[in-house]
Coordinates of C-alpha atoms and ligand atoms in Angstrom, one line a residue:
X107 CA 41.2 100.7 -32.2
X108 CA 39.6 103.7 -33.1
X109 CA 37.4 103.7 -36.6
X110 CA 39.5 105.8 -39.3
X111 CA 42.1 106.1 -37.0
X112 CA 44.0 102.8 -36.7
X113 CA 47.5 103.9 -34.9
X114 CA 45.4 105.7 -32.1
X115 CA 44.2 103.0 -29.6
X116 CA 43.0 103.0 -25.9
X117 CA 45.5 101.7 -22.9
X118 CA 43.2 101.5 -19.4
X119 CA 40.9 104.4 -20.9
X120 CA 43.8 106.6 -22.1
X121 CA 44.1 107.9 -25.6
X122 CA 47.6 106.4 -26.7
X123 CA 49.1 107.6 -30.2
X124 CA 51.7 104.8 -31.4
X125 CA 53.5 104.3 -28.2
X126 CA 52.9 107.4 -26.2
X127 CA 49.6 108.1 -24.3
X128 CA 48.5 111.7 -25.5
X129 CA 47.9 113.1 -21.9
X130 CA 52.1 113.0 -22.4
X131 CA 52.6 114.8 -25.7
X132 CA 50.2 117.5 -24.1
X133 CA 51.9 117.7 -21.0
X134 CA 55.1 118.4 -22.7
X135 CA 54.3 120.2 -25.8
X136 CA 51.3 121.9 -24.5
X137 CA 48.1 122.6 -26.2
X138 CA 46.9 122.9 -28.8
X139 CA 48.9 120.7 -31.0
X140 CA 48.7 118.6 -34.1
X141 CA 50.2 115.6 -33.4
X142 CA 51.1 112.7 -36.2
X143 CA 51.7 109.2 -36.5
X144 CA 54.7 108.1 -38.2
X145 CA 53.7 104.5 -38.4
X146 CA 50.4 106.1 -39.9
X147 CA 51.8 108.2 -42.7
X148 CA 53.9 104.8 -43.7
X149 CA 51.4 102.9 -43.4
X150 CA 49.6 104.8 -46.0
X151 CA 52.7 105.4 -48.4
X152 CA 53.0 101.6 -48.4
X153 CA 49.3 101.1 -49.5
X154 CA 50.3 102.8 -52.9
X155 CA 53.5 101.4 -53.2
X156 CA 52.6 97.6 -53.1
X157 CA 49.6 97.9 -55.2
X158 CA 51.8 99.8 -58.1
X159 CA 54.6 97.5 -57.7
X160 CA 55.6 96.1 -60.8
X161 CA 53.8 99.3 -62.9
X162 CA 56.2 102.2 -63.6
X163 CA 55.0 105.0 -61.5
X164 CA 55.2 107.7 -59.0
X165 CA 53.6 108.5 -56.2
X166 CA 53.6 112.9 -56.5
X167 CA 52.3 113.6 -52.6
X168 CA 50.1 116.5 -52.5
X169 CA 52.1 118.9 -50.6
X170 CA 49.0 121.7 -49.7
X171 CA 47.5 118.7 -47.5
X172 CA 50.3 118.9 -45.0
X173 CA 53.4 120.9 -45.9
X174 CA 55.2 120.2 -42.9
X175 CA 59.0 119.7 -43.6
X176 CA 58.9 116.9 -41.4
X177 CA 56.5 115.4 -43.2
X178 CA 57.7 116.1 -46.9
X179 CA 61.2 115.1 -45.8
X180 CA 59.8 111.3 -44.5
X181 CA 58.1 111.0 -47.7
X182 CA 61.2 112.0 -49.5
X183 CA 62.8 109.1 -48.2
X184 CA 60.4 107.4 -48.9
X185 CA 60.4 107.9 -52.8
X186 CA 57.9 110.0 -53.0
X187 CA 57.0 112.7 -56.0
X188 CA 55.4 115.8 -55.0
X189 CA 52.7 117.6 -56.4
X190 CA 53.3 121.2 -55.7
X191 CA 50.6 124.5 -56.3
X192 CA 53.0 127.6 -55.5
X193 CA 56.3 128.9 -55.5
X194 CA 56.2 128.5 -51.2
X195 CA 55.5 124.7 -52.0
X196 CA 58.7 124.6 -54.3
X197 CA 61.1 125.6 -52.0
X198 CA 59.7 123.4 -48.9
X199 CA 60.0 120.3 -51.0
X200 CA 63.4 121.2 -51.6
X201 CA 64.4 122.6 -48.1
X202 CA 62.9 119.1 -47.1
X203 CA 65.3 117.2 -49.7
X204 CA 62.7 116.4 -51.9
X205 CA 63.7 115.6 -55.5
X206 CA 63.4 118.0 -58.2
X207 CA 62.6 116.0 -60.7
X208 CA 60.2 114.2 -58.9
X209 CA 58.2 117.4 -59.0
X210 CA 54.9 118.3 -60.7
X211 CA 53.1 122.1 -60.5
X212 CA 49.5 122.5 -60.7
X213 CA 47.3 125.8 -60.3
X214 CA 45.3 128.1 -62.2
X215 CA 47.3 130.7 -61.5
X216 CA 51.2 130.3 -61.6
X217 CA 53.2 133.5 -61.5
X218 CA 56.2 134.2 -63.8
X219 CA 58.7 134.3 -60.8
X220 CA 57.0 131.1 -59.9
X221 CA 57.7 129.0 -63.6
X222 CA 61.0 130.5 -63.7
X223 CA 61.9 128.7 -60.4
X224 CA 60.6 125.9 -61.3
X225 CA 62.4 125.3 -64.6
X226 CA 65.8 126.5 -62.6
X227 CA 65.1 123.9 -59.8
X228 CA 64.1 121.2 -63.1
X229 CA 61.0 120.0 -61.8
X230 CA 59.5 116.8 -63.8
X231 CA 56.7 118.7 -65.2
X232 CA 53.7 121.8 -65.6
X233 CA 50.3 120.9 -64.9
X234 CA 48.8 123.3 -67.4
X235 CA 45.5 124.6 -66.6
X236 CA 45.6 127.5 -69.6
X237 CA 46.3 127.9 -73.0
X238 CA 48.2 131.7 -71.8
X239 CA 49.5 129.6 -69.0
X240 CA 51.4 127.2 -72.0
X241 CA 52.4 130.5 -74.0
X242 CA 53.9 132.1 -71.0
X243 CA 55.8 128.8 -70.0
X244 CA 56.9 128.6 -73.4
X245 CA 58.7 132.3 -73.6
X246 CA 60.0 132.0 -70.4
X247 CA 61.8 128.7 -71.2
X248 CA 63.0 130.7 -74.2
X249 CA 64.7 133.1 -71.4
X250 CA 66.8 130.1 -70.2
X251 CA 67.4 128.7 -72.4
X252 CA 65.5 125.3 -72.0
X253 CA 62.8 123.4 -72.6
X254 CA 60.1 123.2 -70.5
X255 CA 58.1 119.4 -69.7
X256 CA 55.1 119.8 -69.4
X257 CA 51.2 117.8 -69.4
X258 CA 48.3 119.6 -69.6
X259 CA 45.4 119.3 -67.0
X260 CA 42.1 117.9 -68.8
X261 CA 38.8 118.6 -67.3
X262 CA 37.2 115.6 -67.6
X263 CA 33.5 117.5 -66.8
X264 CA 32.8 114.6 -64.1
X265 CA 31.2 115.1 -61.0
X266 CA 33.4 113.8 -58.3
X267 CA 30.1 113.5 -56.1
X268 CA 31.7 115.2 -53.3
X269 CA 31.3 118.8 -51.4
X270 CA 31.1 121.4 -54.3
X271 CA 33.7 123.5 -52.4
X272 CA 35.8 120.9 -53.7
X273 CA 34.8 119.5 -56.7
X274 CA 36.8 120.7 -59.7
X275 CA 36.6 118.7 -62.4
X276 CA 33.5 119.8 -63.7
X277 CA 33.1 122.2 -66.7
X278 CA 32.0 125.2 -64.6
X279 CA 34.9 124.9 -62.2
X280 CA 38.6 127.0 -63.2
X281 CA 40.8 123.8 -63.4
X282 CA 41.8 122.5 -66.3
X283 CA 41.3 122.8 -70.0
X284 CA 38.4 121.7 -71.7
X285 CA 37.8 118.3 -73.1
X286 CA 37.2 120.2 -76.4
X287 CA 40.6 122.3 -76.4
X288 CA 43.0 119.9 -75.0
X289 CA 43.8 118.2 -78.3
X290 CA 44.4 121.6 -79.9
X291 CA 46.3 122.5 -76.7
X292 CA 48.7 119.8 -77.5
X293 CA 49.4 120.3 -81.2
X294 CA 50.2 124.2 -80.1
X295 CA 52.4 122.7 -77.6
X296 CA 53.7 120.2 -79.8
X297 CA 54.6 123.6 -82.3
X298 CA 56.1 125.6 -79.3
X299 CA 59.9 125.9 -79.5
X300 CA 60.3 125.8 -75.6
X301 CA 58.0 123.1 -75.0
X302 CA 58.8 119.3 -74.2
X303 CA 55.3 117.3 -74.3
X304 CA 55.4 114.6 -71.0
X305 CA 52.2 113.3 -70.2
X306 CA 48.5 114.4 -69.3
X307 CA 46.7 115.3 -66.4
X308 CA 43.5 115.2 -64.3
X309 CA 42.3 116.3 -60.6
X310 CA 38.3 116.2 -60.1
X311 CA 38.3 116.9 -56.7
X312 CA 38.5 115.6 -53.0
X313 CA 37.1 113.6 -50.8
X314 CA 36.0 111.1 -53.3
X315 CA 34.9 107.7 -51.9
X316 CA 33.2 105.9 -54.9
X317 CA 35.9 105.0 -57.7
X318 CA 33.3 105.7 -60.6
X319 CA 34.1 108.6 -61.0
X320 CA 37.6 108.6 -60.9
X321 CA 37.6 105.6 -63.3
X322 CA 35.6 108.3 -65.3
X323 CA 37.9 110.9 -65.8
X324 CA 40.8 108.2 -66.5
X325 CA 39.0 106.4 -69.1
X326 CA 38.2 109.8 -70.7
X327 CA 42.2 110.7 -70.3
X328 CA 43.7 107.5 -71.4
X329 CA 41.1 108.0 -75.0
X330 CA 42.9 111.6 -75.4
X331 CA 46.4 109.7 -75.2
X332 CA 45.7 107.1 -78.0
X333 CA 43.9 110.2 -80.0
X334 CA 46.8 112.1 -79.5
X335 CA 49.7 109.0 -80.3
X336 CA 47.5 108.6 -83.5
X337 CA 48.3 112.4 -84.4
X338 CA 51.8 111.6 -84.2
X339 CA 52.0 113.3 -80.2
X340 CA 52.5 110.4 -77.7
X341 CA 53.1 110.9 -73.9
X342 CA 55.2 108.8 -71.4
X343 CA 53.1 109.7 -68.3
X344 CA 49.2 109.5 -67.4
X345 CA 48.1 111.1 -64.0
X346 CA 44.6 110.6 -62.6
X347 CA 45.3 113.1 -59.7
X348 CA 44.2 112.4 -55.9
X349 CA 40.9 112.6 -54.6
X350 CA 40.9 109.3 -52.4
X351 CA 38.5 109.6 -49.8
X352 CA 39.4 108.6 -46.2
X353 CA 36.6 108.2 -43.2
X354 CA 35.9 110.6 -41.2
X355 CA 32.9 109.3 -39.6
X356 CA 30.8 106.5 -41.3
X357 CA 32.2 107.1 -44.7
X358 CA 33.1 103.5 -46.9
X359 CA 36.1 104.4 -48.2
X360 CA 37.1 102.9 -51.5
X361 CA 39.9 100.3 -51.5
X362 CA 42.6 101.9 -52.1
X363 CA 45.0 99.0 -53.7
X364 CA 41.6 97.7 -55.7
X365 CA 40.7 101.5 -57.4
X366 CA 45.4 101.5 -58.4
X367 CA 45.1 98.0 -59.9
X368 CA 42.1 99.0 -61.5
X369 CA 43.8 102.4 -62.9
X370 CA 46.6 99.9 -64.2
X371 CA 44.5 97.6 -65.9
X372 CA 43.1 100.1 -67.4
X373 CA 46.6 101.5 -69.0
X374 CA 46.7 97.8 -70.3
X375 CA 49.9 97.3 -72.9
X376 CA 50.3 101.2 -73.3
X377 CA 53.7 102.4 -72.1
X378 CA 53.0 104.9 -69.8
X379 CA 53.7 106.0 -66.7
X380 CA 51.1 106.4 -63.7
X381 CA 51.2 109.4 -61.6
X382 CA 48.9 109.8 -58.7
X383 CA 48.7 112.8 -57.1
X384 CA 47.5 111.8 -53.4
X385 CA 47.2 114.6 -50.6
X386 CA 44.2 113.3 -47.9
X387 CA 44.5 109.8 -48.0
X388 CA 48.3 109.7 -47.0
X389 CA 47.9 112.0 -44.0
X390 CA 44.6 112.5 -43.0
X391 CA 44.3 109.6 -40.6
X392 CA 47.4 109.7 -39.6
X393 CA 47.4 113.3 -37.4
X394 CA 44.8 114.4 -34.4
X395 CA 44.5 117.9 -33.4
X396 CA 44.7 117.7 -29.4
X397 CA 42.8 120.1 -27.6
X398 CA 42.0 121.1 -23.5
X399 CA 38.6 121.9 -22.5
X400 CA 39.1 125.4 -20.9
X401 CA 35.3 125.8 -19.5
X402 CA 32.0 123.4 -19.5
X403 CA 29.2 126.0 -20.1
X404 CA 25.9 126.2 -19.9
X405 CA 23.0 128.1 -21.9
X406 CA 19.7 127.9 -22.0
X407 CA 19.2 123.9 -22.6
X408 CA 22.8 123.0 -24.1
X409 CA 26.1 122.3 -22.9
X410 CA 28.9 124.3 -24.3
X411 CA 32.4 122.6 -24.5
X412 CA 34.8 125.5 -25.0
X413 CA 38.0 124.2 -25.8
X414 CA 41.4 125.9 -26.7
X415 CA 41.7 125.4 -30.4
X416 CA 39.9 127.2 -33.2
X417 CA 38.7 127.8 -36.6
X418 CA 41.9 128.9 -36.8
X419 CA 43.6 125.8 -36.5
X420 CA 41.3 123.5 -37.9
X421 CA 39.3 125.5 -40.6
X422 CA 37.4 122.6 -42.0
X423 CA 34.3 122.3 -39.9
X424 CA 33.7 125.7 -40.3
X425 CA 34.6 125.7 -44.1
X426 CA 32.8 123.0 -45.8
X427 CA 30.9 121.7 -42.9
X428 CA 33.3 118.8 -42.2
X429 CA 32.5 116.4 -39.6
X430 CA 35.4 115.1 -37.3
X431 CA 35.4 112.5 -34.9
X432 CA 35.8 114.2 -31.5
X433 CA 36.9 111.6 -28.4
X434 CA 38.0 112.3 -24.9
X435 CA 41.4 111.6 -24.2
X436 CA 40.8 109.9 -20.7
X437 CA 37.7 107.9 -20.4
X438 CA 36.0 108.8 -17.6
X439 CA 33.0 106.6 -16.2
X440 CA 30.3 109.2 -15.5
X441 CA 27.0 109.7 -17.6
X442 CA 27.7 111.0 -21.0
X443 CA 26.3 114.4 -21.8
X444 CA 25.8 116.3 -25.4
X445 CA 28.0 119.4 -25.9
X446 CA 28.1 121.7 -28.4
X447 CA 32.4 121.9 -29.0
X448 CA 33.3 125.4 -29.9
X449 CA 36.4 127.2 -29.7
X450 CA 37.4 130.9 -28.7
X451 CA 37.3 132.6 -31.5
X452 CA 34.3 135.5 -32.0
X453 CA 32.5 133.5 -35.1
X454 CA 29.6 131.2 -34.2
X455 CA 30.9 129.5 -37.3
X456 CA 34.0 128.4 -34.8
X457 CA 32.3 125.0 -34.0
X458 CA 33.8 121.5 -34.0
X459 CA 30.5 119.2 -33.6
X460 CA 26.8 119.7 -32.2
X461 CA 25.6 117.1 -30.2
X462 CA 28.8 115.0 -29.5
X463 CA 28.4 112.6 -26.3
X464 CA 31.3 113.0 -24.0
X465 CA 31.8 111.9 -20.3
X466 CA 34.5 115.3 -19.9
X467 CA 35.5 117.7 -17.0
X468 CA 37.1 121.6 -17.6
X469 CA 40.5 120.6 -18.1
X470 CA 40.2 117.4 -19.6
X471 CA 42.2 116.7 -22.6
X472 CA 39.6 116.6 -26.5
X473 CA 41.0 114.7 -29.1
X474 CA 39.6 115.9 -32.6
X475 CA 40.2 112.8 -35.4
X476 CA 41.5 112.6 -38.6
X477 CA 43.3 116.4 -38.8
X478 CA 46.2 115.3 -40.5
X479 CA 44.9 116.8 -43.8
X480 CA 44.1 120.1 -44.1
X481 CA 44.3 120.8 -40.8
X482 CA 47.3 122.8 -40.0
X483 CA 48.6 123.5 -43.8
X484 CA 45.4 125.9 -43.5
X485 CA 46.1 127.7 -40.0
X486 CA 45.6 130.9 -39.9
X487 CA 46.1 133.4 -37.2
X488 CA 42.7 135.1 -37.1
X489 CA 41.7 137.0 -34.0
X490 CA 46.0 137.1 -33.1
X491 CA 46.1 133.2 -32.3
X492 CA 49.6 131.9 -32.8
X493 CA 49.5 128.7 -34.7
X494 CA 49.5 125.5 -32.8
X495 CA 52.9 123.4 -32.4
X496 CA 53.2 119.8 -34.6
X497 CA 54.6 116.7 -33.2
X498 CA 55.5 113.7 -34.8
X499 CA 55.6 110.5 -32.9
X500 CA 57.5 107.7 -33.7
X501 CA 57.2 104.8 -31.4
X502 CA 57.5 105.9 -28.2
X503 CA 59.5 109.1 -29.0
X504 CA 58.4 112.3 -30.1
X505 CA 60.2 115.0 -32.0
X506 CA 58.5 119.0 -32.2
X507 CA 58.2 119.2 -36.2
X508 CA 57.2 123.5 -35.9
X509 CA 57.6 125.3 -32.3
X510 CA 54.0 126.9 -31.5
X511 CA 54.5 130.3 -32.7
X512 CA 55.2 133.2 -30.6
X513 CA 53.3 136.3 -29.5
X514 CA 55.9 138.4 -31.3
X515 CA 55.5 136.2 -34.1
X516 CA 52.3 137.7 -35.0
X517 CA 53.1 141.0 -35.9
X518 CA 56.8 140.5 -36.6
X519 CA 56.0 141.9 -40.2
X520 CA 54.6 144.8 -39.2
X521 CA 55.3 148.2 -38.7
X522 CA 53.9 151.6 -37.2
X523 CA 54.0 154.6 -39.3
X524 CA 55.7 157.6 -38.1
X525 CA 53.4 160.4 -37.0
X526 CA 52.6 163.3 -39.1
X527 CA 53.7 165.9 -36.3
Ligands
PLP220 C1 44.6 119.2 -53.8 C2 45.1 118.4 -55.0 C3 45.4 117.1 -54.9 C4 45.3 116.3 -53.7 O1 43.9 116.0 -53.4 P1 43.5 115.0 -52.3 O2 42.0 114.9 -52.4 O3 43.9 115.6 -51.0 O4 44.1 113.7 -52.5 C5 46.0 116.5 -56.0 N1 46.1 117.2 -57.2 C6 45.8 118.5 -57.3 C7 46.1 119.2 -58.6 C8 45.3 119.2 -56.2 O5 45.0 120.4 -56.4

């Protein structure tokens, strides 16, 4: 078994995902490729599921983790909720026969085209992040003639303890509305013709592996609920966001079923409903980002892996630092050597570890751990690289979830000018 990543195992030295070795998927899909476990991802699901049994509550998937249709659509069977941050993220969920009213939006910044969709499609509610965001919500409901659900996103001003590029539930960060304004938020929204009040929110971040803190910002949430029921403004629904840390590399991660029947005993005899709003820890394990090693190079007194993905298709290491656990697909019995892995793009930031130990030949096959999250939802195609094709395995079978793209893909929105003669 390999730590973090439990439906990846080894068969005779071979990297096998589920029932497929990976030296397969490659061969057939090529490289490189983000390729998922289905067994993984409901594996995960399950984990929520059983420890909320018997609680009302809905699991809203974070959909920015990993947006593939595949992937939203096997949660949707699932169950699932989704927690949506754009327009885009609206219509996937629904493309992928996700449930409108299983829908909640977040984000600082929602557009007007954006609301309106989202109160024609009848989502379950708006994470409000603005007092102009509720006004705005409010008049166009007014357009359409309906009302508009809605919580509004507290922050909670605790530190999630994690990598400040991701930490956002502390006053100086631009999510939320402060402790001090949410109970006057409430009694405008109670006052708003346009408005229906559901429930409150609260998102401190990602990565989070100690539940303190996230038993922080629910206490601090579940005292504006009874402060607001005693003002005559109760809610049905309560959501403490994501956050859930997975490992990566040596990382405890917090028990997941332990930190939800915590959450629950915390709601105690209050009727409300528990939202979580979970985007790593239901994919991040679950996906690998497969990789060839196109030349072993050598400069000065290191060893250069250069493989053939990027920052491009894995942003994280070169974005917040992130460590990933980096294997060879084929176990080879040779010395191991330190290499530097770096890809092909012209950034020296386009590194995937320092100092990794790996027994490898040009050619040979680099799995990269835990890529599921974040990982292909934040592709890009910097320096003209198509994006790399996804795979889901199931079993022993495999289905392509996105083609790799094309050459012509890459400029197929853009145009030449005519000349000026
Ligand atoms: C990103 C995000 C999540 C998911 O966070 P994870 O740490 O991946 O679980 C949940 N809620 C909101 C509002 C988010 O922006």
């Amino acid at each position: 078994m390999i730590p973090g990543a439990p439906f990846f195992h080894r068969r005779a030295g071979e990297l096998w995902i589920e029932n497929l070795p990976l030296e397969a998927v490659a061969a057939q899909y090529g490289t490189p490729c983000y390729v998922y476990s289905r067994a993984a991802l409901e594996a995960a699901y399950a984990v929520f599921e059983s420890a909320l049994r018997g609680h009302t509550h809905l699991v809203c998937y974070a959909v920015k983790a990993n947006s593939n249709l595949a992937i939203l659509n096997l949660f949707a069977r699932l169950g699932s909720g989704f927690d949506i941050v754009s327009g885009g993220e609206l219509a996937r969920v629904i493309a992928a026969g996700g449930r409108a009213d299983r829908i909640v939006f977040s984000g600082v910044g929602k557009s007007e085209t954006e609301i309106r969709a989202a109160l024609v499609a009848g989502i379950m509610c708006f994470n409000i992040e603005s007092e102009p965001e509720l006004e705005r919500i409010n008049l166009i409901a007014g357009t359409l003639g309906v009302k508009a659900p809605v919580s509004i996103r507290v922050n909670p001003d605790v530190d999630a303890r994690t990598h400040a590029h991701i930490s956002t539930g502390k006053k100086e960060n631009k999510f939320g509305i402060p402790l001090d304004r949410v109970i006057p938020s409430y009694q405008r929204a109670a006052a708003l013709p346009h408005i229906a009040i559901a429930g409150i929110d609260c998102h401190i971040g990602s990565q989070v592996t100690d539940p303190a803190p996230l038993y922080d910002s629910m206490d601090r949430i579940l005292a504006l609920t009874d402060e607001l029921r005693a003002l005559g403004i109760p809610l049905k629904h309560i959501s403490n966001g994501g956050s859930i840390g997975i490992r990566y590399k040596d990382e405890t991660p917090m028990d997941i079923g332990a930190y939800l029947k915590g959450l629950i005993a915390k709601i105690g005899n209050r009727e409300l409903e528990l939202l979580l709003e979970p985007g790593r820890s239901l994919v991040g394990n679950a996906g690998v980002l497969l990789s060839r090693i196109e030349y072993l190079k050598q400069a000065d007194a290191k060893r250069f892996a250069v493989i053939d993905a990027a920052m491009n298709d894995l942003a994280r290491p070169a974005m917040y630092d992130a460590w990933h656990e980096i294997v060879a697909v084929r176990q080879r019995d040779e010395q191991r050597l330190a290499y530097e892995i770096v890809g092909p793009v012209c950034e020296s930031t386009d590194k995937f570890g320092q100092d990794r130990q790996l027994a490898v030949h040009q050619g040979d096959l680099l799995a990269i751990l835990s890529a599921g999250a974040y990982g292909m939802a934040m592709a890009s195609n910097y320096n003209s690289r198509p994006r790399p094709a996804e795979v889901l395995v199931d079993g022993a079978s495999s289905h392509l979830i996105r083609s790799r793209e094309t050459l012509s893909d890459l400029f197929a929105h853009e145009k030449t000018i005519t000349s000026r003669a």
